[in-house]
């Protein structure tokens, strides 16, 4: 569930470019809400409290997913641009 939340944050970043004050505030609220739920209310979604090892693994996997998300997004943007050029 937390990785799904992380991908959601990446989507907010992607859709918010270029950043404005309100879009930046939205990102802060989303990330803060996820972090707050994990740290302050771990039982809300039956999330087991994270140990240090779990946090380390989560950070590594979340970073991998973020890189993969942005790489896929750039590839799809490139393909979209090529198709638009071909259709003209």
mmCIF file with all atom_site columns, C-alpha atoms in Angstrom:
data_model
loop_
_atom_site.group_PDB
_atom_site.id
_atom_site.type_symbol
_atom_site.label_atom_id
_atom_site.label_alt_id
_atom_site.label_comp_id
_atom_site.label_asym_id
_atom_site.label_entity_id
_atom_site.label_seq_id
_atom_site.pdbx_PDB_ins_code
_atom_site.Cartn_x
_atom_site.Cartn_y
_atom_site.Cartn_z
_atom_site.occupancy
_atom_site.B_iso_or_equiv
_atom_site.pdbx_formal_charge
_atom_site.auth_seq_id
_atom_site.auth_comp_id
_atom_site.auth_asym_id
_atom_site.auth_atom_id
_atom_site.pdbx_PDB_model_num
ATOM 1  C CA . UNK A 1 1  ? 0.000  0.000  0.000   1.00 0.00 ? 1  UNK A CA 1
ATOM 2  C CA . UNK A 1 2  ? 2.822  2.388  0.776   1.00 0.00 ? 2  UNK A CA 1
ATOM 3  C CA . UNK A 1 3  ? 4.442  1.790  -2.605  1.00 0.00 ? 3  UNK A CA 1
ATOM 4  C CA . UNK A 1 4  ? 1.111  2.541  -4.246  1.00 0.00 ? 4  UNK A CA 1
ATOM 5  C CA . UNK A 1 5  ? 1.035  5.785  -2.287  1.00 0.00 ? 5  UNK A CA 1
ATOM 6  C CA . UNK A 1 6  ? 4.568  6.563  -3.458  1.00 0.00 ? 6  UNK A CA 1
ATOM 7  C CA . UNK A 1 7  ? 3.588  6.005  -7.093  1.00 0.00 ? 7  UNK A CA 1
ATOM 8  C CA . UNK A 1 8  ? 0.618  8.305  -6.474  1.00 0.00 ? 8  UNK A CA 1
ATOM 9  C CA . UNK A 1 9  ? 3.021  10.971 -5.231  1.00 0.00 ? 9  UNK A CA 1
ATOM 10 C CA . UNK A 1 10 ? 5.086  10.535 -8.383  1.00 0.00 ? 10 UNK A CA 1
ATOM 11 C CA . UNK A 1 11 ? 1.938  10.995 -10.434 1.00 0.00 ? 11 UNK A CA 1
ATOM 12 C CA . UNK A 1 12 ? 1.144  14.204 -8.547  1.00 0.00 ? 12 UNK A CA 1
ATOM 13 C CA . UNK A 1 13 ? 4.670  15.426 -9.333  1.00 0.00 ? 13 UNK A CA 1
ATOM 14 C CA . UNK A 1 14 ? 4.301  14.515 -13.000 1.00 0.00 ? 14 UNK A CA 1
ATOM 15 C CA . UNK A 1 15 ? 0.911  16.170 -13.406 1.00 0.00 ? 15 UNK A CA 1
ATOM 16 C CA . UNK A 1 16 ? 1.936  19.254 -11.411 1.00 0.00 ? 16 UNK A CA 1
ATOM 17 C CA . UNK A 1 17 ? 4.790  20.343 -13.676 1.00 0.00 ? 17 UNK A CA 1
ATOM 18 C CA . UNK A 1 18 ? 5.404  23.254 -13.903 1.00 0.00 ? 18 UNK A CA 1
ATOM 19 C CA . UNK A 1 19 ? 5.073  23.697 -10.168 1.00 0.00 ? 19 UNK A CA 1
ATOM 20 C CA . UNK A 1 20 ? 3.040  26.564 -8.785  1.00 0.00 ? 20 UNK A CA 1
ATOM 21 C CA . UNK A 1 21 ? 2.428  27.430 -5.147  1.00 0.00 ? 21 UNK A CA 1
ATOM 22 C CA . UNK A 1 22 ? -0.856 25.503 -4.984  1.00 0.00 ? 22 UNK A CA 1
ATOM 23 C CA . UNK A 1 23 ? 0.596  22.442 -6.713  1.00 0.00 ? 23 UNK A CA 1
ATOM 24 C CA . UNK A 1 24 ? 3.568  22.457 -4.373  1.00 0.00 ? 24 UNK A CA 1
ATOM 25 C CA . UNK A 1 25 ? 1.199  22.704 -1.414  1.00 0.00 ? 25 UNK A CA 1
ATOM 26 C CA . UNK A 1 26 ? -0.760 19.726 -2.748  1.00 0.00 ? 26 UNK A CA 1
ATOM 27 C CA . UNK A 1 27 ? 2.409  17.646 -2.941  1.00 0.00 ? 27 UNK A CA 1
ATOM 28 C CA . UNK A 1 28 ? 3.411  18.636 0.595   1.00 0.00 ? 28 UNK A CA 1
ATOM 29 C CA . UNK A 1 29 ? -0.025 17.665 1.907   1.00 0.00 ? 29 UNK A CA 1
ATOM 30 C CA . UNK A 1 30 ? 0.001  14.304 0.103   1.00 0.00 ? 30 UNK A CA 1
ATOM 31 C CA . UNK A 1 31 ? 3.506  13.373 1.278   1.00 0.00 ? 31 UNK A CA 1
ATOM 32 C CA . UNK A 1 32 ? 2.791  14.713 4.766   1.00 0.00 ? 32 UNK A CA 1
ATOM 33 C CA . UNK A 1 33 ? -0.427 12.730 4.977   1.00 0.00 ? 33 UNK A CA 1
ATOM 34 C CA . UNK A 1 34 ? 1.280  9.499  4.020   1.00 0.00 ? 34 UNK A CA 1
ATOM 35 C CA . UNK A 1 35 ? 4.193  10.085 6.389   1.00 0.00 ? 35 UNK A CA 1
ATOM 36 C CA . UNK A 1 36 ? 1.877  11.195 9.188   1.00 0.00 ? 36 UNK A CA 1
ATOM 37 C CA . UNK A 1 37 ? -0.307 8.137  8.823   1.00 0.00 ? 37 UNK A CA 1
ATOM 38 C CA . UNK A 1 38 ? 2.701  5.829  8.884   1.00 0.00 ? 38 UNK A CA 1
ATOM 39 C CA . UNK A 1 39 ? 4.363  7.489  11.841  1.00 0.00 ? 39 UNK A CA 1
ATOM 40 C CA . UNK A 1 40 ? 1.488  8.724  14.013  1.00 0.00 ? 40 UNK A CA 1
ATOM 41 C CA . UNK A 1 41 ? -1.358 6.316  13.254  1.00 0.00 ? 41 UNK A CA 1
ATOM 42 C CA . UNK A 1 42 ? 0.078  2.999  12.030  1.00 0.00 ? 42 UNK A CA 1
ATOM 43 C CA . UNK A 1 43 ? -3.146 1.113  12.844  1.00 0.00 ? 43 UNK A CA 1
ATOM 44 C CA . UNK A 1 44 ? -5.421 3.207  10.608  1.00 0.00 ? 44 UNK A CA 1
ATOM 45 C CA . UNK A 1 45 ? -5.006 0.909  7.629   1.00 0.00 ? 45 UNK A CA 1
ATOM 46 C CA . UNK A 1 46 ? -3.706 -2.032 9.659   1.00 0.00 ? 46 UNK A CA 1
ATOM 47 C CA . UNK A 1 47 ? -0.157 -1.031 8.778   1.00 0.00 ? 47 UNK A CA 1
ATOM 48 C CA . UNK A 1 48 ? 2.381  -2.725 10.983  1.00 0.00 ? 48 UNK A CA 1
ATOM 49 C CA . UNK A 1 49 ? 4.741  -0.226 12.563  1.00 0.00 ? 49 UNK A CA 1
ATOM 50 C CA . UNK A 1 50 ? 7.918  -0.067 10.507  1.00 0.00 ? 50 UNK A CA 1
ATOM 51 C CA . UNK A 1 51 ? 11.199 -1.211 11.955  1.00 0.00 ? 51 UNK A CA 1
ATOM 52 C CA . UNK A 1 52 ? 14.470 0.382  10.864  1.00 0.00 ? 52 UNK A CA 1
ATOM 53 C CA . UNK A 1 53 ? 15.129 -2.471 8.427   1.00 0.00 ? 53 UNK A CA 1
ATOM 54 C CA . UNK A 1 54 ? 11.672 -2.098 6.912   1.00 0.00 ? 54 UNK A CA 1
ATOM 55 C CA . UNK A 1 55 ? 12.196 1.653  6.432   1.00 0.00 ? 55 UNK A CA 1
ATOM 56 C CA . UNK A 1 56 ? 15.512 1.031  4.697   1.00 0.00 ? 56 UNK A CA 1
ATOM 57 C CA . UNK A 1 57 ? 13.961 -1.536 2.344   1.00 0.00 ? 57 UNK A CA 1
ATOM 58 C CA . UNK A 1 58 ? 10.982 0.730  1.677   1.00 0.00 ? 58 UNK A CA 1
ATOM 59 C CA . UNK A 1 59 ? 13.234 3.677  0.811   1.00 0.00 ? 59 UNK A CA 1
ATOM 60 C CA . UNK A 1 60 ? 15.279 1.563  -1.602  1.00 0.00 ? 60 UNK A CA 1
ATOM 61 C CA . UNK A 1 61 ? 12.235 0.064  -3.329  1.00 0.00 ? 61 UNK A CA 1
ATOM 62 C CA . UNK A 1 62 ? 10.453 3.429  -3.458  1.00 0.00 ? 62 UNK A CA 1
ATOM 63 C CA . UNK A 1 63 ? 13.496 4.996  -5.124  1.00 0.00 ? 63 UNK A CA 1
ATOM 64 C CA . UNK A 1 64 ? 13.596 2.191  -7.698  1.00 0.00 ? 64 UNK A CA 1
ATOM 65 C CA . UNK A 1 65 ? 9.889  2.649  -8.445  1.00 0.00 ? 65 UNK A CA 1
ATOM 66 C CA . UNK A 1 66 ? 10.321 6.427  -8.756  1.00 0.00 ? 66 UNK A CA 1
ATOM 67 C CA . UNK A 1 67 ? 13.132 6.037  -11.283 1.00 0.00 ? 67 UNK A CA 1
ATOM 68 C CA . UNK A 1 68 ? 11.155 3.412  -13.226 1.00 0.00 ? 68 UNK A CA 1
ATOM 69 C CA . UNK A 1 69 ? 8.045  5.615  -13.209 1.00 0.00 ? 69 UNK A CA 1
ATOM 70 C CA . UNK A 1 70 ? 9.904  8.626  -14.585 1.00 0.00 ? 70 UNK A CA 1
ATOM 71 C CA . UNK A 1 71 ? 11.811 6.547  -17.149 1.00 0.00 ? 71 UNK A CA 1
ATOM 72 C CA . UNK A 1 72 ? 8.553  5.064  -18.433 1.00 0.00 ? 72 UNK A CA 1
ATOM 73 C CA . UNK A 1 73 ? 6.932  8.492  -18.481 1.00 0.00 ? 73 UNK A CA 1
ATOM 74 C CA . UNK A 1 74 ? 9.778  9.960  -20.547 1.00 0.00 ? 74 UNK A CA 1
ATOM 75 C CA . UNK A 1 75 ? 9.639  7.025  -22.966 1.00 0.00 ? 75 UNK A CA 1
ATOM 76 C CA . UNK A 1 76 ? 5.884  7.411  -23.424 1.00 0.00 ? 76 UNK A CA 1
ATOM 77 C CA . UNK A 1 77 ? 6.255  11.164 -23.969 1.00 0.00 ? 77 UNK A CA 1
ATOM 78 C CA . UNK A 1 78 ? 8.864  10.495 -26.653 1.00 0.00 ? 78 UNK A CA 1
ATOM 79 C CA . UNK A 1 79 ? 6.638  7.954  -28.395 1.00 0.00 ? 79 UNK A CA 1
ATOM 80 C CA . UNK A 1 80 ? 3.709  10.358 -28.232 1.00 0.00 ? 80 UNK A CA 1
ATOM 81 C CA . UNK A 1 81 ? 5.786  13.162 -29.787 1.00 0.00 ? 81 UNK A CA 1
ATOM 82 C CA . UNK A 1 82 ? 6.908  10.840 -32.612 1.00 0.00 ? 82 UNK A CA 1
ATOM 83 C CA . UNK A 1 83 ? 3.315  9.830  -33.353 1.00 0.00 ? 83 UNK A CA 1
ATOM 84 C CA . UNK A 1 84 ? 2.185  13.436 -33.444 1.00 0.00 ? 84 UNK A CA 1
ATOM 85 C CA . UNK A 1 85 ? 4.998  14.328 -35.851 1.00 0.00 ? 85 UNK A CA 1
ATOM 86 C CA . UNK A 1 86 ? 4.095  11.338 -38.062 1.00 0.00 ? 86 UNK A CA 1
ATOM 87 C CA . UNK A 1 87 ? 0.442  12.324 -38.193 1.00 0.00 ? 87 UNK A CA 1
ATOM 88 C CA . UNK A 1 88 ? 1.172  15.857 -39.422 1.00 0.00 ? 88 UNK A CA 1
#
